[in-house]
Short mmCIF file of C-alpha atoms in Angstrom, two decimals:
data_model
loop_
_atom_site.label_atom_id
_atom_site.label_comp_id
_atom_site.label_asym_id
_atom_site.label_seq_id
_atom_site.Cartn_x
_atom_site.Cartn_y
_atom_site.Cartn_z
CA MET A 1 -37.72 10.26 -9.24
CA LYS A 2 -41.42 10.65 -8.65
CA GLY A 3 -42.76 14.06 -7.83
CA HIS A 4 -42.48 17.60 -9.07
CA PRO A 5 -40.69 18.17 -12.41
CA ARG A 6 -38.19 20.40 -10.59
CA ARG A 7 -37.05 17.43 -8.52
CA ILE A 8 -36.59 15.38 -11.69
CA LEU A 9 -34.40 18.11 -13.18
CA GLU A 10 -32.44 18.38 -9.95
CA ASP A 11 -31.76 14.66 -10.10
CA LEU A 12 -30.52 14.97 -13.67
CA ARG A 13 -28.24 17.86 -12.74
CA ARG A 14 -26.69 15.75 -9.99
CA ALA A 15 -25.88 13.02 -12.51
CA ARG A 16 -22.27 12.20 -13.33
CA VAL A 17 -22.34 11.25 -16.98
CA LEU A 18 -19.81 9.56 -19.24
CA VAL A 19 -20.31 9.82 -23.01
CA ILE A 20 -18.55 7.03 -24.91
CA HIS A 21 -18.90 8.22 -28.48
CA PRO A 22 -16.65 9.43 -31.32
CA ARG A 23 -16.14 13.19 -31.24
CA ASP A 24 -18.20 13.71 -34.37
CA GLU A 25 -21.29 15.85 -34.92
CA ASP A 26 -23.56 13.44 -33.02
CA GLY A 27 -21.11 13.27 -30.14
CA GLU A 28 -20.90 17.05 -29.90
CA VAL A 29 -24.70 17.42 -29.97
CA LEU A 30 -25.05 14.90 -27.13
CA ILE A 31 -22.29 16.35 -24.97
CA GLY A 32 -23.47 19.91 -25.55
CA GLN A 33 -27.08 19.18 -24.63
CA LEU A 34 -26.10 17.29 -21.48
CA ARG A 35 -23.89 20.17 -20.37
CA ARG A 36 -26.70 22.62 -21.00
CA LEU A 37 -28.83 20.58 -18.64
CA GLY A 38 -26.24 21.29 -15.98
CA CYS A 39 -24.96 17.81 -15.16
CA GLU A 40 -21.32 16.79 -14.90
CA VAL A 41 -20.24 15.33 -18.24
CA LYS A 42 -17.05 13.56 -19.24
CA ALA A 43 -16.30 12.29 -22.73
CA ALA A 44 -14.19 9.27 -23.65
CA TRP A 45 -13.28 7.65 -26.93
CA PRO A 46 -12.59 4.83 -27.40
CA LEU A 47 -14.01 2.77 -24.54
CA PRO A 48 -11.91 3.47 -21.43
CA ALA A 49 -10.35 0.64 -19.43
CA VAL A 50 -12.24 1.78 -16.32
CA LEU A 51 -15.14 4.12 -15.63
CA PRO A 52 -14.30 7.46 -14.02
CA GLU A 53 -15.00 7.43 -10.30
CA GLY A 54 -18.61 8.17 -9.43
CA THR A 55 -20.02 7.70 -12.94
CA ASP A 56 -23.72 6.88 -12.63
CA THR A 57 -24.93 7.28 -16.22
CA VAL A 58 -23.32 6.21 -19.50
CA PHE A 59 -24.25 7.08 -23.08
CA VAL A 60 -22.48 4.59 -25.36
CA SER A 61 -22.30 4.29 -29.14
CA VAL A 62 -22.94 0.56 -29.46
CA GLU A 63 -21.92 0.03 -33.11
CA ASP A 64 -18.49 1.48 -32.42
CA THR A 65 -17.89 -0.32 -29.11
CA ALA A 66 -16.97 -3.93 -28.34
CA THR A 67 -19.94 -5.01 -26.24
CA ASP A 68 -18.14 -7.73 -24.29
CA GLN A 69 -15.45 -5.27 -23.25
CA ALA A 70 -18.08 -2.67 -22.31
CA VAL A 71 -19.88 -5.18 -20.10
CA GLN A 72 -16.63 -5.87 -18.26
CA VAL A 73 -15.90 -2.15 -17.82
CA PHE A 74 -19.40 -1.43 -16.50
CA GLU A 75 -19.50 -4.48 -14.23
CA GLY A 76 -19.48 -3.56 -10.56
CA HIS A 77 -20.41 0.08 -11.22
CA ASP A 78 -24.06 -0.41 -12.18
CA PRO A 79 -24.58 2.80 -14.18
CA ALA A 80 -27.74 3.71 -16.04
CA ILE A 81 -26.94 2.92 -19.68
CA ILE A 82 -28.32 4.68 -22.74
CA ALA A 83 -27.38 2.99 -26.02
CA VAL A 84 -26.79 5.21 -29.06
CA VAL A 85 -27.47 3.38 -32.33
CA THR A 86 -27.36 4.15 -36.04
CA TYR A 87 -29.36 1.21 -37.37
CA GLU A 88 -31.77 -1.25 -35.79
CA SER A 89 -29.65 -4.15 -36.94
CA PRO A 90 -29.45 -7.57 -35.24
CA THR A 91 -25.98 -6.62 -34.00
CA SER A 92 -27.24 -3.39 -32.42
CA LEU A 93 -30.22 -5.14 -30.85
CA ARG A 94 -27.91 -7.79 -29.41
CA ALA A 95 -25.64 -5.09 -27.96
CA ILE A 96 -28.62 -3.30 -26.38
CA TYR A 97 -29.71 -6.61 -24.83
CA ASP A 98 -26.23 -7.60 -23.59
CA LEU A 99 -25.64 -4.17 -22.05
CA ASN A 100 -29.08 -4.24 -20.40
CA ALA A 101 -29.54 -0.71 -21.71
CA HIS A 102 -32.08 1.43 -19.85
CA GLY A 103 -32.69 3.67 -22.86
CA VAL A 104 -31.98 3.89 -26.58
CA MET A 105 -31.31 6.87 -28.85
CA SER A 106 -31.11 6.77 -32.65
CA LYS A 107 -28.76 8.79 -34.83
CA PRO A 108 -28.70 11.41 -36.13
CA LEU A 109 -29.00 12.89 -32.66
CA ARG A 110 -31.00 16.03 -32.02
CA PRO A 111 -31.27 18.01 -28.79
CA LEU A 112 -34.98 17.21 -28.70
CA GLY A 113 -35.35 13.77 -27.13
CA ILE A 114 -32.08 13.62 -25.18
CA LEU A 115 -33.70 14.89 -21.98
CA THR A 116 -36.56 12.38 -22.31
CA GLN A 117 -34.28 9.37 -22.77
CA PHE A 118 -31.97 10.59 -20.02
CA THR A 119 -34.91 10.90 -17.61
CA LEU A 120 -36.50 7.58 -18.51
CA ALA A 121 -33.20 5.70 -18.32
CA ARG A 122 -32.39 7.04 -14.86
CA TYR A 123 -35.93 6.32 -13.66
CA ARG A 124 -35.82 2.75 -14.97
CA HIS A 125 -32.38 2.22 -13.45
CA GLY A 126 -33.57 3.49 -10.08
CA TYR A 127 -36.72 1.37 -10.26
CA GLU A 128 -34.69 -1.76 -11.03
CA ALA A 129 -32.38 -1.01 -8.10
CA ARG A 130 -35.31 -0.65 -5.72
CA LEU A 131 -36.89 -3.82 -7.05
CA SER A 132 -33.64 -5.75 -6.67
CA ALA A 133 -33.31 -4.53 -3.08
CA LYS A 134 -36.82 -5.76 -2.30
CA VAL A 135 -36.06 -9.14 -3.88
CA ARG A 136 -32.85 -9.47 -1.85
CA LYS A 137 -34.75 -8.59 1.32
CA LEU A 138 -37.40 -11.21 0.56
CA GLU A 139 -34.73 -13.80 -0.20
CA ASP A 140 -32.99 -13.02 3.09
CA THR A 141 -36.31 -13.31 4.92
CA LEU A 142 -37.06 -16.69 3.32
CA LYS A 143 -33.55 -17.92 4.03
CA GLY A 144 -33.90 -16.85 7.66
CA ARG A 145 -37.29 -18.55 7.92
CA ARG A 146 -35.83 -21.80 6.56
CA LEU A 147 -32.96 -21.64 9.05
CA VAL A 148 -35.36 -21.09 11.94
CA ASP A 149 -37.59 -23.95 10.80
CA ARG A 150 -34.58 -26.25 10.54
CA ALA A 151 -33.30 -25.24 13.97
CA ILE A 152 -36.74 -25.84 15.50
CA ARG A 153 -36.81 -29.30 13.92
CA LEU A 154 -33.38 -30.06 15.40
CA LEU A 155 -34.53 -29.03 18.87
CA VAL A 156 -37.66 -31.13 18.51
CA ASP A 157 -35.80 -34.20 17.21
CA GLU A 158 -32.64 -33.97 19.30
CA GLN A 159 -33.85 -32.36 22.53
CA GLY A 160 -37.42 -33.55 22.64
CA LEU A 161 -38.90 -30.06 22.82
CA GLU A 162 -42.32 -29.15 21.55
CA GLU A 163 -42.30 -26.87 18.50
CA ASP A 164 -43.72 -23.91 20.45
CA ALA A 165 -41.10 -24.34 23.17
CA ALA A 166 -38.31 -24.61 20.59
CA TYR A 167 -39.51 -21.45 18.88
CA ARG A 168 -39.66 -19.54 22.21
CA LEU A 169 -36.16 -20.75 23.09
CA LEU A 170 -34.74 -19.38 19.83
CA ARG A 171 -36.71 -16.15 20.16
CA ASP A 172 -35.67 -15.54 23.76
CA GLN A 173 -32.01 -16.26 23.00
CA ALA A 174 -32.08 -13.90 20.03
CA THR A 175 -33.64 -11.19 22.19
CA SER A 176 -31.07 -11.75 24.93
CA GLU A 177 -28.15 -11.48 22.49
CA ARG A 178 -29.82 -8.72 20.43
CA ILE A 179 -29.41 -10.59 17.18
CA THR A 180 -31.87 -12.15 14.75
CA MET A 181 -33.49 -15.52 15.25
CA ALA A 182 -31.95 -16.55 11.95
CA ALA A 183 -28.46 -15.89 13.36
CA ILE A 184 -29.21 -17.99 16.44
CA ALA A 185 -30.65 -20.73 14.24
CA GLU A 186 -27.58 -20.67 11.99
CA ASP A 187 -25.27 -21.03 15.00
CA LEU A 188 -27.34 -23.95 16.31
CA ILE A 189 -27.29 -25.72 12.94
CA ALA A 190 -23.52 -25.17 12.60
CA ALA A 191 -22.94 -26.59 16.09
CA HIS A 192 -25.09 -29.60 15.26
CA GLU A 193 -23.15 -30.24 12.05
CA THR A 194 -19.84 -29.99 13.93
CA MET A 195 -21.05 -32.49 16.54
CA ARG A 196 -22.19 -34.82 13.78
CA ARG A 197 -18.80 -34.68 12.04
CA LEU A 198 -17.09 -35.48 15.34
CA GLY A 199 -19.34 -38.46 15.86
CA LEU A 200 -20.94 -36.87 18.93
CA LYS A 201 -24.47 -36.68 17.50
CA ARG A 202 -26.90 -38.37 19.83
#
């Protein structure tokens, strides 16, 4: 969401928002302001059994919602979550923590401030998603490196190859089959384990 303010507003208008809040004055203020921003807004009370399809942002009144049930409902959907609280009580703070809320709004709600929290929550959510993707990529890279190292060691120990020759063998085979070296290494390790279980290990 970096860039020109217009792009930030366009992102907000593309949002598909669910407001989980009693239909009281605060709820109406929140829903009305979000609709004025131009995004798609649905309202639900009490907590629905499932999120509407495509929901990417949720405003939830934490004091009025069973947190453990909310966590289950949100699980697998990964929406940006903005907690709406009345008091900064230990119970509210625990709910914010358990929900991994990306933003917090305090009652009584006013139109001023909703846009800011909405923007910050979606930015933080997007940043976390990008960071998680980088971490997964690094983990996959490290896992692949460990597989390759183990396969090289097997070729050195079992076939008597030099490390450089073992590495070139894996690389050339991966190139020939148009797959990663990690995939070749994994196949080699699996074959070795099968041979060992059958008592055919040299």
